[in-house]
Amino acid sequence: MPRTVDHAERRAQIAEGLVRVAAREGLHAVTMRSVAAESGVSLRLVQYYFQSKAELVHGALRHLERQSEERWSARLARLPRPVSARRFVESFLSEALPTDERGRAFHLVWTSYAVLAMTDPDLAEQPFVEGPRRLERQLADVLRQAQADGELAEDRDASAEAARLLALNHGLGTSVLVGQRSAREAMKVVRYHLDRLFETPARTSD
Amino acid sequence: MPRTVDHAERRAQIAEGLVRVAAREGLHAVTMRSVAAESGVSLRLVQYYFQSKAELVHGALRHLERQSEERWSARLARLPRPVSARRFVESFLSEALPTDERGRAFHLVWTSYAVLAMTDPDLAEQPFVEGPRRLERQLADVLRQAQADGELAEDRDASAEAARLLALNHGLGTSVLVGQRSAREAMKVVRYHLDRLFETPARTSD
DNA sequence: CGGTTCGTGATACAGCGGTACCATATACAG
DNA sequence: CTGTATATGGTACCGCTGTATCACGAACCG
């Protein structure tokens, strides 16, 4: 067969095209044709690699999710040992914030999908409850480890703190995308929060 | 002229229809026809009171915004004096959270619009930077008043705290809408946050 | 070497959505 | 009473979008 590129690779290429279109013009501008044009393939090819639009959208979402996971793992892996929880969390959150173009696209598309999932039951189940929930657990684990290391006060509720961090970050990210504040200002709020969280070990406060 | 109902009233009626459709089936399901059906008027009437779809969408957004302001004012006005900042903030945030059906619709539609505004420059300017920005200022004022009253530690940055509260609330609201957690759990996180914020006056911590 | 499967192209079709146009009824001005 | 502006109904049109269909080349299998 005339396999110039791998099947999975082509699907990824098209999925990335979708992400670019969605990031630039919004998810409502995502059509079979616009994705095809953006990916540099014909309409027929999009149809071929994704049988329906629903599957295309679904596939692109999984693509995003996979990337997100890889980023988390990579970040966790290349951290200098011993790990400073404060620095890890800060760097993680700053990446989730739309600081660069890539982060902006990621956050925007993810949020678009989340809004879709609020009404479309087909999208709801899989990524939007399991993905963030897992992320929250992992973050809570990091915080618990920080408690064991004496870096975080013992009386903190690691789960609640993780939830707080992610919700805060998401909310700030949205405010940035909407143009309410700059990414720099958002980062300042994040640091303010982290200052309260990882306070001088003497005081057991936020 | 055969004015059975007031012009502004009709526009409001149609706008509410739009909000219901958007809350139930998502903003992508909002069409001239679906809004007309939901509002119990003919397609022609929607066209008549809103010349284009863009204006319809825009008008409904302003409708939502106005309602939001009224709610804020009403809440602020009917508070028992003296005002407990903690209780005020908690009740305000709980309303902004999708606890009841109305709150759910409001949050969902607002978020949908926010996502739209991220790519559509026509929507961006007006409500999505000015509205929340004003809200944040008002909230910061409440917090500053609380500081003056000795209810909130002096070393807090009222602006940052207000930003934190709103971002947190928005993030939590989204997580509720996608089904990641229940409204009850979200409220617990909010209270956790507030506990840290309004700590015993002895300690100056989060 | 012939067939079958995979990959790619072009295009046709049907439905839906925004908008435009025509018509009418009611109320008020003169 | 007549005309004009407001308010409402019905419907046609055109473009876009998802999907289906026909067609062809290239590789692998036997």
Coordinates of C-alpha atoms (C1' of nucleotides) in Angstrom, one line a residue:
Chain A
M1 CA 0.0 0.0 0.0
P2 CA 1.2 3.5 -0.7
R3 CA 1.9 4.4 2.9
T4 CA 3.9 7.5 2.7
V5 CA 3.2 8.3 6.3
D6 CA 1.9 6.3 9.2
H7 CA -1.7 6.1 9.8
A8 CA -1.5 7.4 13.4
E9 CA 0.8 10.1 12.2
R10 CA -1.7 11.3 9.7
R11 CA -4.4 11.4 12.3
A12 CA -2.2 13.4 14.5
Q13 CA -1.4 15.8 11.7
I14 CA -5.1 16.4 11.1
A15 CA -5.9 16.7 14.8
E16 CA -3.2 19.4 15.1
G17 CA -4.8 21.2 12.2
L18 CA -8.1 21.1 14.0
V19 CA -6.5 22.5 17.1
R20 CA -4.9 25.3 15.1
V21 CA -8.2 26.3 13.5
A22 CA -10.1 26.1 16.9
A23 CA -7.4 28.2 18.6
R24 CA -7.5 30.8 15.9
E25 CA -11.2 31.1 15.0
G26 CA -13.0 29.1 17.7
L27 CA -14.4 25.7 17.8
H28 CA -17.5 26.8 15.8
A29 CA -15.2 27.4 12.9
V30 CA -14.0 23.8 12.9
T31 CA -15.5 22.1 9.9
M32 CA -14.3 19.2 7.9
R33 CA -13.2 21.5 5.1
S34 CA -11.5 24.1 7.3
V35 CA -9.6 21.3 9.1
A36 CA -8.6 19.8 5.8
A37 CA -7.3 23.0 4.4
E38 CA -5.4 23.8 7.6
S39 CA -3.8 20.4 7.6
G40 CA -3.0 20.6 4.0
V41 CA -5.0 17.6 3.0
S42 CA -8.1 17.0 1.0
L43 CA -11.6 16.9 2.5
R44 CA -11.8 13.2 1.5
L45 CA -8.8 12.4 3.6
V46 CA -10.3 13.9 6.7
Q47 CA -13.3 11.8 6.0
Y48 CA -11.1 8.8 5.5
Y49 CA -9.1 9.0 8.7
F50 CA -12.1 10.1 10.8
Q51 CA -15.3 8.5 9.6
S52 CA -17.5 11.3 11.0
K53 CA -17.2 14.7 12.4
A54 CA -18.0 13.4 15.8
E55 CA -15.1 11.1 15.7
L56 CA -12.8 13.8 14.4
V57 CA -13.7 16.0 17.3
H58 CA -13.4 13.1 19.7
G59 CA -10.1 12.1 18.2
A60 CA -8.6 15.6 18.5
L61 CA -9.7 15.7 22.1
R62 CA -7.9 12.5 22.9
H63 CA -4.9 13.9 21.0
L64 CA -4.9 16.9 23.3
E65 CA -5.3 14.7 26.3
R66 CA -2.3 12.5 25.4
Q67 CA -0.1 15.5 24.9
S68 CA -1.2 16.9 28.2
E69 CA -0.2 13.7 29.9
E70 CA 3.1 13.6 28.2
R71 CA 3.9 17.1 29.3
W72 CA 3.1 16.3 32.9
S73 CA 5.3 13.2 32.9
A74 CA 8.2 14.9 31.1
R75 CA 8.1 17.8 33.5
L76 CA 7.9 15.4 36.5
A77 CA 10.8 13.4 35.1
R78 CA 13.3 16.2 34.4
L79 CA 12.9 17.9 37.7
P80 CA 16.1 18.4 39.7
R81 CA 16.3 16.2 42.7
P82 CA 15.3 16.7 45.4
V83 CA 12.1 18.2 44.1
S84 CA 10.9 21.4 45.5
A85 CA 7.2 21.2 45.5
R86 CA 6.8 24.9 45.4
R87 CA 8.9 25.2 42.2
F88 CA 7.3 22.2 40.6
V89 CA 3.8 23.5 41.2
E90 CA 4.7 26.9 40.1
S91 CA 6.2 25.7 36.9
F92 CA 3.4 23.4 36.2
L93 CA 0.8 26.1 36.7
S94 CA 2.7 28.6 34.6
E95 CA 2.7 26.1 31.7
A96 CA -1.1 25.5 32.1
L97 CA -1.5 29.3 32.0
P98 CA -1.7 30.8 28.5
T99 CA 1.7 32.4 28.6
D100 CA 2.9 31.4 25.2
E101 CA 1.1 30.8 21.9
R102 CA 1.0 27.0 22.5
G103 CA -0.4 27.4 26.0
R104 CA -3.0 29.8 24.7
A105 CA -4.1 27.4 22.0
F106 CA -4.2 24.5 24.5
H107 CA -6.2 26.3 27.1
L108 CA -8.6 27.8 24.6
V109 CA -9.4 24.6 22.8
W110 CA -9.7 22.7 26.1
T111 CA -12.1 25.2 27.5
S112 CA -14.1 25.1 24.3
Y113 CA -14.4 21.4 24.6
A114 CA -15.4 21.7 28.2
V115 CA -18.2 24.0 27.3
L116 CA -19.3 21.5 24.7
A117 CA -19.3 18.7 27.2
M118 CA -21.6 20.6 29.4
T119 CA -24.5 20.0 27.1
D120 CA -23.3 17.2 24.8
P121 CA -23.5 13.9 26.8
D122 CA -21.3 12.1 24.2
L123 CA -18.3 14.1 25.2
A124 CA -19.0 14.4 28.9
E125 CA -18.0 11.1 30.3
Q126 CA -14.5 10.3 29.2
P127 CA -11.9 13.1 29.4
F128 CA -13.6 15.9 31.3
V129 CA -14.3 14.1 34.5
E130 CA -11.5 11.5 34.4
G131 CA -8.7 13.6 33.1
P132 CA -8.9 16.5 35.5
R133 CA -9.8 14.2 38.4
R134 CA -6.6 12.2 37.8
L135 CA -4.6 15.4 37.5
E136 CA -6.0 16.6 40.8
R137 CA -5.1 13.4 42.5
Q138 CA -1.5 13.5 41.2
L139 CA -1.2 17.1 42.3
A140 CA -2.6 16.2 45.7
D141 CA 0.0 13.4 45.9
V142 CA 2.8 16.0 45.2
L143 CA 1.4 18.1 48.0
R144 CA 1.2 15.2 50.4
Q145 CA 4.8 14.4 49.6
A146 CA 5.6 18.0 50.4
Q147 CA 4.0 17.6 53.7
A148 CA 6.0 14.6 54.4
D149 CA 9.1 16.6 53.5
G150 CA 8.1 19.4 55.8
E151 CA 7.8 21.8 53.0
L152 CA 4.0 22.2 53.5
A153 CA 2.2 22.6 56.8
E154 CA 0.7 19.4 58.1
D155 CA -2.8 20.9 58.8
R156 CA -3.4 21.5 55.1
D157 CA -6.0 19.4 53.3
A158 CA -4.0 18.2 50.3
S159 CA -7.1 17.3 48.3
A160 CA -8.7 20.7 48.9
E161 CA -5.5 22.5 48.1
A162 CA -5.1 20.6 44.8
A163 CA -8.7 21.4 43.9
R164 CA -8.1 25.0 44.8
L165 CA -4.9 25.2 42.7
L166 CA -6.5 23.8 39.6
A167 CA -9.7 25.8 39.8
L168 CA -7.7 28.9 40.4
N169 CA -5.5 28.2 37.5
H170 CA -8.3 27.5 35.2
G171 CA -10.2 30.6 36.2
L172 CA -7.1 32.8 35.8
G173 CA -6.4 31.2 32.4
T174 CA -9.9 32.0 31.2
S175 CA -9.6 35.6 32.4
V176 CA -6.4 35.9 30.4
L177 CA -7.9 34.5 27.3
V178 CA -10.8 36.8 27.5
G179 CA -8.4 39.7 27.8
Q180 CA -9.3 40.7 31.3
R181 CA -5.7 40.6 32.5
S182 CA -2.3 39.7 31.1
A183 CA -0.6 36.4 31.6
R184 CA 2.0 38.2 33.7
E185 CA -0.6 39.6 36.1
A186 CA -2.2 36.1 36.3
M187 CA 1.2 34.7 37.3
K188 CA 1.5 37.2 40.0
V189 CA -1.8 36.0 41.5
V190 CA -0.6 32.5 41.2
R191 CA 2.6 33.4 43.1
Y192 CA 0.5 35.3 45.7
H193 CA -1.5 32.1 46.2
L194 CA 1.6 29.9 46.4
D195 CA 3.2 32.3 48.9
R196 CA 0.2 31.8 51.1
L197 CA 0.3 28.1 50.6
F198 CA 4.0 27.4 51.2
E199 CA 4.4 29.8 54.1
T200 CA 7.4 30.0 56.4
P201 CA 7.4 26.7 58.2
A202 CA 7.0 28.6 61.5
R203 CA 3.5 29.6 60.8
T204 CA 0.8 27.1 60.0
S205 CA -1.3 29.2 57.8
D206 CA -2.2 29.7 54.2
Chain B
M1 CA -49.8 50.8 16.6
P2 CA -50.8 47.4 17.8
R3 CA -48.4 47.3 20.8
T4 CA -49.6 44.4 22.8
V5 CA -46.4 44.3 24.8
D6 CA -43.6 46.7 25.2
H7 CA -40.7 46.6 22.8
A8 CA -38.1 46.1 25.5
E9 CA -40.2 43.5 27.1
R10 CA -40.4 41.5 23.8
R11 CA -36.7 41.7 23.4
A12 CA -36.2 40.5 26.9
Q13 CA -38.7 37.6 26.3
I14 CA -36.7 36.5 23.2
A15 CA -33.4 36.9 25.0
E16 CA -34.6 34.7 27.8
G17 CA -35.6 32.1 25.2
L18 CA -32.1 32.2 23.9
V19 CA -30.6 31.7 27.3
R20 CA -32.9 28.7 27.9
V21 CA -31.9 27.1 24.6
A22 CA -28.2 27.7 25.2
A23 CA -28.4 26.3 28.7
R24 CA -30.2 23.2 27.6
E25 CA -28.5 22.4 24.3
G26 CA -25.5 24.6 24.2
L27 CA -24.7 27.9 22.4
H28 CA -24.2 26.0 19.1
A29 CA -27.8 25.0 19.2
V30 CA -28.9 28.7 19.3
T31 CA -30.4 29.5 15.9
M32 CA -32.9 32.1 14.9
R33 CA -35.5 29.4 14.6
S34 CA -34.8 27.6 17.8
V35 CA -34.9 30.8 19.8
A36 CA -38.1 31.7 18.1
A37 CA -39.7 28.4 19.0
E38 CA -38.4 28.5 22.5
S39 CA -39.7 32.1 23.0
G40 CA -43.1 31.2 21.4
V41 CA -42.8 33.7 18.6
S42 CA -42.3 33.5 14.9
L43 CA -39.0 33.5 13.2
R44 CA -40.0 36.8 11.6
L45 CA -40.3 38.4 15.0
V46 CA -36.9 37.5 16.1
Q47 CA -35.7 39.1 13.0
Y48 CA -37.8 42.1 13.7
Y49 CA -36.6 42.8 17.2
F50 CA -33.0 41.8 16.4
Q51 CA -31.9 42.7 12.9
S52 CA -29.2 40.1 12.7
K53 CA -28.1 37.1 14.6
A54 CA -25.0 38.9 15.8
E55 CA -27.2 41.5 17.4
L56 CA -29.4 38.8 18.9
V57 CA -26.4 37.2 20.5
H58 CA -25.1 40.5 21.6
G59 CA -28.4 41.6 23.0
A60 CA -28.9 38.4 25.0
L61 CA -25.4 38.9 26.5
R62 CA -26.3 42.4 27.6
H63 CA -29.5 41.0 29.0
L64 CA -27.5 38.6 31.1
E65 CA -25.1 41.2 32.2
R66 CA -27.9 43.5 33.4
Q67 CA -29.5 40.7 35.4
S68 CA -26.1 39.9 37.0
E69 CA -25.7 43.5 38.1
E70 CA -29.2 43.7 39.5
R71 CA -28.5 40.6 41.5
W72 CA -25.4 42.0 42.9
S73 CA -27.0 45.2 43.9
A74 CA -30.0 43.5 45.4
R75 CA -27.8 41.2 47.4
L76 CA -25.7 44.1 48.6
A77 CA -28.8 46.1 49.5
R78 CA -30.7 43.6 51.5
L79 CA -27.8 42.6 53.7
P80 CA -28.3 42.8 57.4
R81 CA -26.2 45.6 59.0
P82 CA -23.5 45.5 60.0
V83 CA -22.3 43.4 57.0
S84 CA -20.2 40.4 57.7
A85 CA -17.8 40.3 54.8
R86 CA -17.3 36.6 55.2
R87 CA -21.0 35.9 55.0
F88 CA -21.5 38.3 52.1
V89 CA -18.7 36.8 50.1
E90 CA -19.9 33.3 50.8
S91 CA -23.4 33.9 49.8
F92 CA -22.3 35.8 46.7
L93 CA -20.0 33.0 45.6
S94 CA -22.6 30.3 46.3
E95 CA -25.0 32.1 44.0
A96 CA -22.4 32.4 41.2
L97 CA -21.8 28.7 41.6
P98 CA -24.2 26.4 39.7
T99 CA -26.1 25.2 42.7
D100 CA -29.6 25.6 41.3
E101 CA -31.0 25.4 37.8
R102 CA -30.9 29.1 37.3
G103 CA -27.3 29.3 38.5
R104 CA -26.4 26.5 36.2
A105 CA -27.9 28.1 33.2
F106 CA -26.3 31.4 34.0
H107 CA -22.8 30.0 34.5
L108 CA -23.0 27.8 31.4
V109 CA -24.2 30.5 29.1
W110 CA -21.8 33.0 30.5
T111 CA -18.9 30.6 30.0
S112 CA -20.0 29.8 26.5
Y113 CA -20.0 33.5 25.6
A114 CA -16.6 33.9 27.2
V115 CA -15.2 31.1 25.0
L116 CA -16.8 32.8 22.0
A117 CA -15.2 36.1 23.0
M118 CA -11.8 34.5 23.0
T119 CA -11.8 34.3 19.2
D120 CA -14.5 36.8 18.2
P121 CA -13.2 40.3 18.5
D122 CA -16.7 41.8 18.2
L123 CA -17.7 40.2 21.5
A124 CA -14.5 40.7 23.3
E125 CA -14.4 44.3 24.2
Q126 CA -17.5 45.2 26.0
P127 CA -18.7 42.8 28.7
F128 CA -15.9 40.3 29.1
V129 CA -13.3 42.7 30.3
E130 CA -15.3 45.5 31.8
G131 CA -17.9 43.4 33.6
P132 CA -15.7 41.0 35.5
R133 CA -13.1 43.8 36.1
R134 CA -15.8 45.9 37.7
L135 CA -17.0 43.0 39.7
E136 CA -13.5 42.3 40.9
R137 CA -13.1 45.9 42.0
Q138 CA -16.4 45.9 43.9
L139 CA -15.3 42.7 45.6
A140 CA -12.0 44.2 46.5
D141 CA -13.8 47.1 48.0
V142 CA -15.8 44.8 50.2
L143 CA -12.5 43.2 51.3
R144 CA -10.9 46.5 52.0
Q145 CA -13.9 47.4 54.1
A146 CA -13.5 44.2 56.0
Q147 CA -9.9 45.1 56.7
A148 CA -11.0 48.4 58.0
D149 CA -13.4 46.6 60.2
G150 CA -10.8 44.3 61.5
E151 CA -12.5 41.3 60.0
L152 CA -9.7 40.6 57.5
A153 CA -6.0 40.7 58.2
E154 CA -4.3 43.9 57.2
D155 CA -1.4 42.3 55.3
R156 CA -3.8 40.8 52.7
D157 CA -3.7 42.3 49.2
A158 CA -7.4 43.0 48.6
S159 CA -7.0 43.1 44.8
A160 CA -5.2 39.8 44.7
E161 CA -7.7 38.3 47.0
A162 CA -10.6 39.4 44.9
A163 CA -8.9 38.0 41.8
R164 CA -8.3 34.8 43.6
L165 CA -11.9 34.5 44.8
L166 CA -13.4 35.1 41.4
A167 CA -10.9 32.9 39.5
L168 CA -11.4 30.1 42.0
N169 CA -15.2 30.4 41.8
H170 CA -15.2 30.3 38.0
G171 CA -12.9 27.3 37.9
L172 CA -15.0 25.5 40.4
G173 CA -18.1 26.4 38.6
T174 CA -16.7 24.9 35.4
S175 CA -15.7 21.7 37.1
V176 CA -19.2 21.3 38.5
L177 CA -20.8 21.9 35.0
V178 CA -18.6 19.3 33.4
G179 CA -19.6 16.8 36.1
Q180 CA -16.2 16.6 37.8
R181 CA -17.6 17.3 41.2
S182 CA -20.9 18.2 42.8
A183 CA -22.0 21.7 43.7
R184 CA -21.8 20.6 47.3
E185 CA -18.2 19.6 47.0
A186 CA -17.4 22.8 45.2
M187 CA -18.9 24.8 48.1
K188 CA -16.8 22.9 50.5
V189 CA -13.7 24.0 48.7
V190 CA -15.0 27.6 48.7
R191 CA -15.5 27.4 52.4
Y192 CA -12.1 25.9 52.9
H193 CA -10.7 28.9 51.0
L194 CA -12.7 31.4 53.0
D195 CA -11.7 29.7 56.3
R196 CA -8.1 30.4 55.3
L197 CA -8.9 33.9 54.2
F198 CA -10.9 35.0 57.2
E199 CA -8.7 33.4 59.8
T200 CA -8.8 34.0 63.5
P201 CA -7.8 37.6 63.9
A202 CA -4.8 36.5 66.0
R203 CA -3.0 34.9 63.1
T204 CA -2.2 36.9 60.0
S205 CA -2.3 34.1 57.5
D206 CA -4.4 32.8 54.7
Chain C
dC1 C1' 0.5 -11.5 -13.0
dG2 C1' -4.2 -10.6 -11.3
dG3 C1' -6.8 -9.4 -7.5
dT4 C1' -7.7 -7.2 -3.3
dT5 C1' -7.0 -3.7 0.0
dC6 C1' -5.3 0.8 1.3
dG7 C1' -4.9 5.6 0.3
dT8 C1' -6.3 9.7 -2.3
dG9 C1' -9.1 12.7 -5.4
dA10 C1' -13.3 15.0 -7.2
dT11 C1' -17.8 15.8 -6.8
dA12 C1' -22.8 15.3 -5.9
dC13 C1' -26.6 15.5 -2.6
dA14 C1' -29.6 16.8 1.1
dG15 C1' -30.5 19.6 5.1
dC16 C1' -30.2 23.5 7.8
dG17 C1' -29.4 28.3 8.9
dG18 C1' -29.3 33.4 8.1
dT19 C1' -31.3 36.7 5.5
dA20 C1' -34.6 39.0 2.3
dC21 C1' -38.9 39.8 0.4
dC22 C1' -43.9 40.2 0.2
dA23 C1' -48.2 40.7 2.5
dT24 C1' -51.4 42.2 6.2
dA25 C1' -53.5 44.2 10.3
dT26 C1' -53.7 47.6 13.7
dA27 C1' -53.3 52.3 15.5
dC28 C1' -52.6 57.0 15.1
dA29 C1' -52.1 61.6 12.3
dG30 C1' -54.2 64.8 9.4
Chain D
dC1 C1' -61.5 58.7 5.9
dT2 C1' -57.0 58.0 4.2
dG3 C1' -52.2 57.3 4.6
dT4 C1' -48.3 56.1 7.2
dA5 C1' -45.5 53.8 10.7
dT6 C1' -45.5 49.8 13.7
dA7 C1' -45.9 45.0 14.3
dT8 C1' -46.6 40.3 12.7
dG9 C1' -47.0 36.2 9.5
dG10 C1' -45.4 33.3 5.7
dT11 C1' -42.0 31.8 2.7
dA12 C1' -38.3 31.8 -0.7
dC13 C1' -33.3 31.9 -1.6
dC14 C1' -28.6 31.0 -1.3
dG15 C1' -24.5 29.4 0.9
dC16 C1' -22.3 26.2 3.9
dT17 C1' -21.6 21.6 6.0
dG18 C1' -21.7 16.7 6.8
dT19 C1' -21.9 12.7 4.2
dA20 C1' -22.1 9.5 0.3
dT21 C1' -20.6 8.0 -4.2
dC22 C1' -17.7 7.2 -8.1
dA23 C1' -13.0 6.8 -9.7
dC24 C1' -8.2 5.7 -9.7
dG25 C1' -3.3 4.6 -8.4
dA26 C1' -0.2 2.0 -5.6
dA27 C1' 1.3 -1.8 -3.1
dC28 C1' 1.1 -6.4 -1.3
dC29 C1' -0.5 -11.5 -1.7
dG30 C1' -1.0 -15.6 -3.9

